[in-house]
PDB file of C-alpha atoms in Angstrom:
ATOM      1  CA  MET C   1     203.102  92.216 189.581  1.00 33.00           C
ATOM      2  CA  SER C   2     200.444  94.769 190.584  1.00 43.00           C
ATOM      3  CA  LYS C   3     197.884  93.971 193.264  1.00 58.00           C
ATOM      4  CA  ILE C   4     194.372  93.153 192.154  1.00 68.00           C
ATOM      5  CA  ASP C   5     191.111  94.233 193.778  1.00 80.00           C
ATOM      6  CA  LEU C   6     187.876  92.323 193.481  1.00 86.00           C
ATOM      7  CA  ILE C   7     185.030  94.796 192.980  1.00 89.00           C
ATOM      8  CA  ILE C   8     181.768  93.279 194.194  1.00 90.00           C
ATOM      9  CA  GLY C   9     178.224  94.457 193.478  1.00 90.00           C
ATOM     10  CA  ARG C  10     176.383  96.229 190.685  1.00 92.00           C
ATOM     11  CA  ASN C  11     176.815  99.865 191.662  1.00 91.00           C
ATOM     12  CA  PRO C  12     180.521  99.598 192.591  1.00 90.00           C
ATOM     13  CA  VAL C  13     181.257  97.807 189.303  1.00 92.00           C
ATOM     14  CA  ILE C  14     179.238 100.313 187.250  1.00 93.00           C
ATOM     15  CA  GLU C  15     181.014 103.283 188.826  1.00 90.00           C
ATOM     16  CA  ALA C  16     184.413 101.646 188.345  1.00 89.00           C
ATOM     17  CA  LEU C  17     183.634 101.120 184.661  1.00 91.00           C
ATOM     18  CA  LYS C  18     182.339 104.671 184.244  1.00 90.00           C
ATOM     19  CA  SER C  19     185.397 106.192 185.930  1.00 84.00           C
ATOM     20  CA  GLY C  20     187.806 104.610 183.479  1.00 80.00           C
ATOM     21  CA  ARG C  21     189.610 102.567 186.125  1.00 81.00           C
ATOM     22  CA  ASP C  22     191.925  99.840 184.845  1.00 78.00           C
ATOM     23  CA  ILE C  23     189.738  96.717 184.841  1.00 85.00           C
ATOM     24  CA  SER C  24     190.969  93.420 183.458  1.00 80.00           C
ATOM     25  CA  GLY C  25     187.685  91.521 183.407  1.00 87.00           C
ATOM     26  CA  VAL C  26     184.065  91.245 184.510  1.00 92.00           C
ATOM     27  CA  ILE C  27     182.135  88.142 185.554  1.00 93.00           C
ATOM     28  CA  ILE C  28     178.351  88.244 185.264  1.00 93.00           C
ATOM     29  CA  GLN C  29     175.973  85.713 186.767  1.00 92.00           C
ATOM     30  CA  LYS C  30     174.088  83.631 184.214  1.00 91.00           C
ATOM     31  CA  GLY C  31     170.480  84.763 183.923  1.00 89.00           C
ATOM     32  CA  ALA C  32     170.989  88.017 185.855  1.00 87.00           C
ATOM     33  CA  SER C  33     168.877  90.931 184.651  1.00 86.00           C
ATOM     34  CA  GLY C  34     168.047  94.562 185.443  1.00 90.00           C
ATOM     35  CA  SER C  35     171.056  96.868 185.807  1.00 89.00           C
ATOM     36  CA  ILE C  36     173.339  93.989 184.777  1.00 91.00           C
ATOM     37  CA  ALA C  37     172.616  95.158 181.217  1.00 92.00           C
ATOM     38  CA  LYS C  38     174.353  98.457 182.037  1.00 93.00           C
ATOM     39  CA  VAL C  39     177.399  96.577 183.336  1.00 93.00           C
ATOM     40  CA  TYR C  40     177.502  94.534 180.138  1.00 91.00           C
ATOM     41  CA  ASP C  41     177.193  97.602 177.891  1.00 92.00           C
ATOM     42  CA  LEU C  42     179.891  99.572 179.734  1.00 92.00           C
ATOM     43  CA  ALA C  43     182.314  96.643 179.746  1.00 90.00           C
ATOM     44  CA  LYS C  44     181.734  95.981 176.055  1.00 89.00           C
ATOM     45  CA  LYS C  45     182.165  99.678 175.206  1.00 89.00           C
ATOM     46  CA  ASN C  46     185.524  99.721 177.019  1.00 85.00           C
ATOM     47  CA  GLY C  47     186.714  96.479 175.444  1.00 83.00           C
ATOM     48  CA  ILE C  48     186.793  94.622 178.762  1.00 87.00           C
ATOM     49  CA  LYS C  49     186.568  90.845 178.777  1.00 84.00           C
ATOM     50  CA  ILE C  50     183.170  89.561 179.960  1.00 90.00           C
ATOM     51  CA  GLU C  51     182.573  86.068 181.314  1.00 89.00           C
ATOM     52  CA  GLN C  52     179.452  84.367 182.644  1.00 91.00           C
ATOM     53  CA  ALA C  53     179.292  82.086 185.653  1.00 90.00           C
ATOM     54  CA  GLU C  54     176.788  80.311 187.844  1.00 92.00           C
ATOM     55  CA  LYS C  55     175.716  81.956 191.093  1.00 91.00           C
ATOM     56  CA  THR C  56     177.502  79.254 193.096  1.00 91.00           C
ATOM     57  CA  GLU C  57     180.800  80.157 191.413  1.00 90.00           C
ATOM     58  CA  LEU C  58     180.370  83.838 192.239  1.00 91.00           C
ATOM     59  CA  ASP C  59     179.393  82.971 195.815  1.00 89.00           C
ATOM     60  CA  LYS C  60     182.623  81.027 196.185  1.00 89.00           C
ATOM     61  CA  LEU C  61     184.725  83.765 194.558  1.00 88.00           C
ATOM     62  CA  CYS C  62     183.211  86.451 196.796  1.00 87.00           C
ATOM     63  CA  LYS C  63     183.327  84.257 199.913  1.00 83.00           C
ATOM     64  CA  GLY C  64     179.641  84.709 200.623  1.00 77.00           C
ATOM     65  CA  LYS C  65     179.538  88.492 200.186  1.00 82.00           C
ATOM     66  CA  GLY C  66     176.553  89.994 198.369  1.00 85.00           C
ATOM     67  CA  HIS C  67     177.752  90.267 194.772  1.00 91.00           C
ATOM     68  CA  GLN C  68     174.348  90.981 193.150  1.00 89.00           C
ATOM     69  CA  GLY C  69     175.377  88.899 190.163  1.00 91.00           C
ATOM     70  CA  VAL C  70     178.536  90.735 189.130  1.00 93.00           C
ATOM     71  CA  VAL C  71     182.202  91.104 190.041  1.00 93.00           C
ATOM     72  CA  ALA C  72     185.108  92.850 188.348  1.00 91.00           C
ATOM     73  CA  PHE C  73     188.876  92.511 188.568  1.00 88.00           C
ATOM     74  CA  ALA C  74     190.776  95.802 188.822  1.00 84.00           C
ATOM     75  CA  ALA C  75     194.127  97.222 189.807  1.00 73.00           C
ATOM     76  CA  ALA C  76     194.164  97.927 193.539  1.00 72.00           C
ATOM     77  CA  HIS C  77     193.193 101.422 194.647  1.00 80.00           C
ATOM     78  CA  SER C  78     196.118 103.658 195.482  1.00 80.00           C
ATOM     79  CA  PHE C  79     196.170 106.758 197.647  1.00 88.00           C
ATOM     80  CA  ALA C  80     196.090 110.183 196.051  1.00 92.00           C
ATOM     81  CA  SER C  81     198.476 113.040 196.928  1.00 93.00           C
ATOM     82  CA  MET C  82     197.876 116.442 198.473  1.00 95.00           C
ATOM     83  CA  LYS C  83     198.520 117.898 195.014  1.00 95.00           C
ATOM     84  CA  ASP C  84     195.424 116.025 193.794  1.00 94.00           C
ATOM     85  CA  ILE C  85     193.326 117.582 196.539  1.00 96.00           C
ATOM     86  CA  TYR C  86     194.733 121.072 195.963  1.00 95.00           C
ATOM     87  CA  LYS C  87     193.816 120.849 192.279  1.00 94.00           C
ATOM     88  CA  ARG C  88     190.227 120.263 193.305  1.00 94.00           C
ATOM     89  CA  VAL C  89     190.442 123.018 195.906  1.00 94.00           C
ATOM     90  CA  GLU C  90     191.541 125.446 193.206  1.00 91.00           C
ATOM     91  CA  ALA C  91     188.577 124.428 191.066  1.00 86.00           C
ATOM     92  CA  GLY C  92     186.213 124.654 194.058  1.00 77.00           C
ATOM     93  CA  GLY C  93     187.159 128.218 194.890  1.00 78.00           C
ATOM     94  CA  GLU C  94     186.434 129.823 198.244  1.00 85.00           C
ATOM     95  CA  ASN C  95     183.983 127.142 199.404  1.00 88.00           C
ATOM     96  CA  ALA C  96     186.338 124.169 199.207  1.00 94.00           C
ATOM     97  CA  LEU C  97     185.647 121.404 201.761  1.00 96.00           C
ATOM     98  CA  ILE C  98     188.085 118.738 202.982  1.00 97.00           C
ATOM     99  CA  VAL C  99     187.456 115.932 205.477  1.00 98.00           C
ATOM    100  CA  ILE C 100     190.228 114.837 207.862  1.00 97.00           C
ATOM    101  CA  LEU C 101     189.863 111.476 209.620  1.00 96.00           C
ATOM    102  CA  ASP C 102     192.023 111.106 212.729  1.00 95.00           C
ATOM    103  CA  GLU C 103     192.802 107.397 213.169  1.00 91.00           C
ATOM    104  CA  LEU C 104     189.454 106.152 211.859  1.00 92.00           C
ATOM    105  CA  GLU C 105     189.612 102.355 211.959  1.00 87.00           C
ATOM    106  CA  ASP C 106     186.313 100.996 210.619  1.00 90.00           C
ATOM    107  CA  PRO C 107     186.328 100.487 206.818  1.00 89.00           C
ATOM    108  CA  HIS C 108     182.535 100.785 206.769  1.00 92.00           C
ATOM    109  CA  ASN C 109     182.843 104.268 208.255  1.00 94.00           C
ATOM    110  CA  LEU C 110     185.511 105.301 205.749  1.00 94.00           C
ATOM    111  CA  GLY C 111     183.409 104.031 202.838  1.00 94.00           C
ATOM    112  CA  ALA C 112     180.274 105.778 204.097  1.00 95.00           C
ATOM    113  CA  ILE C 113     182.169 109.043 204.659  1.00 96.00           C
ATOM    114  CA  MET C 114     183.583 108.813 201.134  1.00 96.00           C
ATOM    115  CA  ARG C 115     180.066 108.446 199.791  1.00 96.00           C
ATOM    116  CA  SER C 116     178.755 111.454 201.739  1.00 96.00           C
ATOM    117  CA  ALA C 117     181.820 113.544 200.883  1.00 96.00           C
ATOM    118  CA  GLU C 118     181.454 112.837 197.179  1.00 96.00           C
ATOM    119  CA  CYS C 119     177.749 113.713 197.254  1.00 95.00           C
ATOM    120  CA  ALA C 120     178.442 116.908 199.239  1.00 94.00           C
ATOM    121  CA  GLY C 121     181.082 118.054 196.742  1.00 93.00           C
ATOM    122  CA  ALA C 122     184.122 117.708 199.022  1.00 95.00           C
ATOM    123  CA  CYS C 123     187.586 118.071 197.493  1.00 96.00           C
ATOM    124  CA  GLY C 124     189.144 115.102 199.252  1.00 96.00           C
ATOM    125  CA  ILE C 125     189.673 113.026 202.365  1.00 97.00           C
ATOM    126  CA  ILE C 126     192.832 112.922 204.469  1.00 97.00           C
ATOM    127  CA  ILE C 127     193.527 109.966 206.757  1.00 94.00           C
ATOM    128  CA  SER C 128     196.341 109.192 209.165  1.00 88.00           C
ATOM    129  CA  LYS C 129     198.873 106.540 208.185  1.00 81.00           C
ATOM    130  CA  HIS C 130     198.901 104.874 211.586  1.00 81.00           C
ATOM    131  CA  ASN C 131     195.942 103.194 213.284  1.00 80.00           C
ATOM    132  CA  SER C 132     193.665 103.774 210.275  1.00 85.00           C
ATOM    133  CA  CYS C 133     192.015 101.439 207.796  1.00 83.00           C
ATOM    134  CA  GLY C 134     193.250 101.396 204.198  1.00 79.00           C
ATOM    135  CA  LEU C 135     191.408 101.457 200.884  1.00 83.00           C
ATOM    136  CA  THR C 136     190.037  97.957 201.215  1.00 79.00           C
ATOM    137  CA  GLU C 137     187.373  96.054 199.332  1.00 78.00           C
ATOM    138  CA  THR C 138     184.957  96.808 202.182  1.00 83.00           C
ATOM    139  CA  VAL C 139     185.652 100.531 201.853  1.00 88.00           C
ATOM    140  CA  ALA C 140     185.023 100.345 198.110  1.00 85.00           C
ATOM    141  CA  LYS C 141     181.758  98.433 198.522  1.00 83.00           C
ATOM    142  CA  THR C 142     180.447 100.698 201.298  1.00 90.00           C
ATOM    143  CA  SER C 143     181.307 103.821 199.307  1.00 91.00           C
ATOM    144  CA  ALA C 144     178.883 102.655 196.570  1.00 86.00           C
ATOM    145  CA  GLY C 145     181.314 103.779 193.869  1.00 86.00           C
ATOM    146  CA  ALA C 146     182.437 107.052 195.477  1.00 91.00           C
ATOM    147  CA  ILE C 147     185.960 105.656 195.919  1.00 90.00           C
ATOM    148  CA  GLU C 148     186.402 106.044 192.161  1.00 88.00           C
ATOM    149  CA  TYR C 149     185.960 109.823 192.392  1.00 91.00           C
ATOM    150  CA  MET C 150     186.988 110.940 195.879  1.00 94.00           C
ATOM    151  CA  PRO C 151     190.761 111.494 196.391  1.00 94.00           C
ATOM    152  CA  CYS C 152     191.972 109.941 199.620  1.00 94.00           C
ATOM    153  CA  VAL C 153     195.381 110.987 200.930  1.00 95.00           C
ATOM    154  CA  GLN C 154     197.320 109.159 203.635  1.00 91.00           C
ATOM    155  CA  VAL C 155     199.633 111.325 205.767  1.00 93.00           C
ATOM    156  CA  THR C 156     202.061 110.492 208.563  1.00 89.00           C
ATOM    157  CA  ASN C 157     201.278 113.573 210.668  1.00 95.00           C
ATOM    158  CA  ILE C 158     197.741 114.981 210.821  1.00 96.00           C
ATOM    159  CA  ALA C 159     198.802 117.955 212.989  1.00 96.00           C
ATOM    160  CA  LYS C 160     201.424 119.103 210.445  1.00 96.00           C
ATOM    161  CA  THR C 161     198.938 118.612 207.622  1.00 97.00           C
ATOM    162  CA  ILE C 162     196.500 120.908 209.453  1.00 97.00           C
ATOM    163  CA  ASP C 163     199.248 123.540 209.703  1.00 97.00           C
ATOM    164  CA  GLU C 164     199.775 123.231 205.951  1.00 96.00           C
ATOM    165  CA  LEU C 165     196.060 123.627 205.261  1.00 97.00           C
ATOM    166  CA  LYS C 166     195.929 126.742 207.449  1.00 97.00           C
ATOM    167  CA  LYS C 167     198.747 128.275 205.398  1.00 96.00           C
ATOM    168  CA  ASN C 168     196.585 127.633 202.346  1.00 94.00           C
ATOM    169  CA  GLY C 169     193.640 129.561 203.781  1.00 94.00           C
ATOM    170  CA  PHE C 170     191.631 126.785 205.459  1.00 96.00           C
ATOM    171  CA  TRP C 171     189.720 127.032 208.720  1.00 96.00           C
ATOM    172  CA  ILE C 172     189.813 123.794 210.707  1.00 97.00           C
ATOM    173  CA  ALA C 173     186.691 122.547 212.516  1.00 97.00           C
ATOM    174  CA  ALA C 174     186.722 119.623 214.933  1.00 96.00           C
ATOM    175  CA  CYS C 175     183.546 117.589 215.332  1.00 95.00           C
ATOM    176  CA  ASP C 176     183.577 116.733 219.027  1.00 91.00           C
ATOM    177  CA  MET C 177     181.780 117.236 222.334  1.00 86.00           C
ATOM    178  CA  ASN C 178     181.579 120.558 224.207  1.00 86.00           C
ATOM    179  CA  GLY C 179     181.699 122.689 221.077  1.00 86.00           C
ATOM    180  CA  SER C 180     179.381 125.230 219.478  1.00 90.00           C
ATOM    181  CA  LEU C 181     176.069 123.968 218.140  1.00 94.00           C
ATOM    182  CA  TYR C 182     176.917 122.926 214.599  1.00 93.00           C
ATOM    183  CA  THR C 183     174.062 124.927 213.046  1.00 92.00           C
ATOM    184  CA  GLU C 184     175.319 128.125 214.690  1.00 93.00           C
ATOM    185  CA  ALA C 185     178.967 127.841 213.650  1.00 93.00           C
ATOM    186  CA  ASP C 186     180.057 129.654 210.477  1.00 93.00           C
ATOM    187  CA  MET C 187     181.218 126.919 208.097  1.00 93.00           C
ATOM    188  CA  ARG C 188     181.442 128.956 204.929  1.00 92.00           C
ATOM    189  CA  GLY C 189     184.716 129.473 203.082  1.00 92.00           C
ATOM    190  CA  LYS C 190     187.591 127.007 202.898  1.00 95.00           C
ATOM    191  CA  LEU C 191     186.926 124.439 205.581  1.00 96.00           C
ATOM    192  CA  ALA C 192     188.552 121.212 206.774  1.00 97.00           C
ATOM    193  CA  LEU C 193     186.349 119.079 209.017  1.00 97.00           C
ATOM    194  CA  VAL C 194     188.096 116.758 211.491  1.00 97.00           C
ATOM    195  CA  ILE C 195     186.383 113.514 212.559  1.00 96.00           C
ATOM    196  CA  GLY C 196     187.979 111.373 215.257  1.00 93.00           C
ATOM    197  CA  ASN C 197     188.401 107.709 216.060  1.00 90.00           C
ATOM    198  CA  GLU C 198     185.233 105.703 216.678  1.00 85.00           C
ATOM    199  CA  GLY C 199     186.034 105.159 220.351  1.00 85.00           C
ATOM    200  CA  LYS C 200     188.687 107.674 221.403  1.00 89.00           C
ATOM    201  CA  GLY C 201     187.573 110.652 219.346  1.00 90.00           C
ATOM    202  CA  ILE C 202     190.044 113.279 218.144  1.00 94.00           C
ATOM    203  CA  ARG C 203     193.528 113.170 219.679  1.00 94.00           C
ATOM    204  CA  GLN C 204     194.311 116.135 221.917  1.00 94.00           C
ATOM    205  CA  LEU C 205     197.228 117.402 219.791  1.00 95.00           C
ATOM    206  CA  VAL C 206     195.086 117.346 216.663  1.00 96.00           C
ATOM    207  CA  LYS C 207     192.178 119.021 218.466  1.00 95.00           C
ATOM    208  CA  SER C 208     194.472 121.781 219.736  1.00 95.00           C
ATOM    209  CA  LYS C 209     195.315 122.622 216.130  1.00 96.00           C
ATOM    210  CA  CYS C 210     191.654 123.172 215.216  1.00 96.00           C
ATOM    211  CA  ASP C 211     190.233 126.698 215.029  1.00 96.00           C
ATOM    212  CA  PHE C 212     186.869 125.775 216.541  1.00 96.00           C
ATOM    213  CA  VAL C 213     184.805 122.804 217.687  1.00 95.00           C
ATOM    214  CA  VAL C 214     181.289 121.972 216.526  1.00 95.00           C
ATOM    215  CA  SER C 215     178.920 119.621 218.326  1.00 92.00           C
ATOM    216  CA  ILE C 216     175.752 117.774 217.391  1.00 90.00           C
ATOM    217  CA  PRO C 217     173.102 117.724 220.150  1.00 89.00           C
ATOM    218  CA  MET C 218     172.536 114.338 221.803  1.00 85.00           C
ATOM    219  CA  LEU C 219     169.062 113.863 223.314  1.00 85.00           C
ATOM    220  CA  GLY C 220     169.016 110.094 223.787  1.00 79.00           C
ATOM    221  CA  GLN C 221     170.646 107.767 226.291  1.00 78.00           C
ATOM    222  CA  ILE C 222     173.922 107.375 224.366  1.00 73.00           C
ATOM    223  CA  ASN C 223     176.310 110.283 223.943  1.00 71.00           C
ATOM    224  CA  SER C 224     177.692 109.926 220.433  1.00 74.00           C
ATOM    225  CA  LEU C 225     176.787 109.242 216.821  1.00 80.00           C
ATOM    226  CA  ASN C 226     178.473 106.853 214.431  1.00 87.00           C
ATOM    227  CA  ALA C 227     181.461 108.674 212.881  1.00 92.00           C
ATOM    228  CA  SER C 228     180.070 108.481 209.360  1.00 94.00           C
ATOM    229  CA  ASN C 229     176.665 109.810 210.461  1.00 94.00           C
ATOM    230  CA  ALA C 230     178.272 112.736 212.286  1.00 93.00           C
ATOM    231  CA  ALA C 231     180.460 113.542 209.282  1.00 95.00           C
ATOM    232  CA  ALA C 232     177.467 113.532 206.933  1.00 96.00           C
ATOM    233  CA  ILE C 233     175.445 115.855 209.184  1.00 95.00           C
ATOM    234  CA  ILE C 234     178.262 118.400 209.441  1.00 96.00           C
ATOM    235  CA  MET C 235     179.144 118.248 205.746  1.00 96.00           C
ATOM    236  CA  TYR C 236     175.577 118.926 204.734  1.00 96.00           C
ATOM    237  CA  GLU C 237     175.249 121.770 207.212  1.00 95.00           C
ATOM    238  CA  ALA C 238     178.328 123.305 205.587  1.00 94.00           C
ATOM    239  CA  LEU C 239     176.723 122.754 202.195  1.00 93.00           C
ATOM    240  CA  ARG C 240     173.460 124.334 203.404  1.00 94.00           C
ATOM    241  CA  GLN C 241     175.255 127.425 204.654  1.00 93.00           C
ATOM    242  CA  ARG C 242     177.173 127.793 201.400  1.00 87.00           C
ATOM    243  CA  SER C 243     173.930 127.559 199.417  1.00 85.00           C
ATOM    244  CA  GLU C 244     172.266 130.389 201.318  1.00 78.00           C
ATOM    245  CA  LYS C 245     172.462 133.956 200.115  1.00 59.00           C
ATOM    246  CA  ARG C 246     174.622 136.094 202.337  1.00 53.00           C
TER     247      ARG C 246
END
């Protein structure tokens, strides 16, 4: 029997319905209004069973998490393959962007990075198999629906994957301390951005495989940004550079 995910919240449910994901049913809170109408219309259009329930029932089902009056039951998210990412790279041309997460553990960070990557037009996310979070309900909720569109590949060896990307024409940039100012680094062309673990940063072997290091200036009393914030800043700098006329 296949695993089932509980999708919680209006935007995650709407995006799951829009993406064509396999959903077995939707529960809507009695008396809920606003964007709930969009959930109802999409579910009805796709022939998905719709039930109504009291808020207390949804609270119990979601174990106190903010459901916003709607939940959906769907097949669990599975990881994509490198072939899926390369298909998007081919479509993206010379400005393809990939994000590599080296042992990122916080599902909130993974979800937020997925959201930023999807908005920035990235081709996919690569995560390490060991010491990394999976595609959990928290990741899905934090991604605000981006998990439905952003391929996420799990690999056993990040260093070897970087070698493979280099053979396919990618430059590899590490986001870490003691690098070039991120606004001064050339991030045009095929680029893979490496973000490290929340506490330990990028492992030395992985960092040694990178072509260059970019840094974000720190002017306050602490010396690092949240991983998802750093990833978003660098991704959008890459996007800015690609948008400029040469």
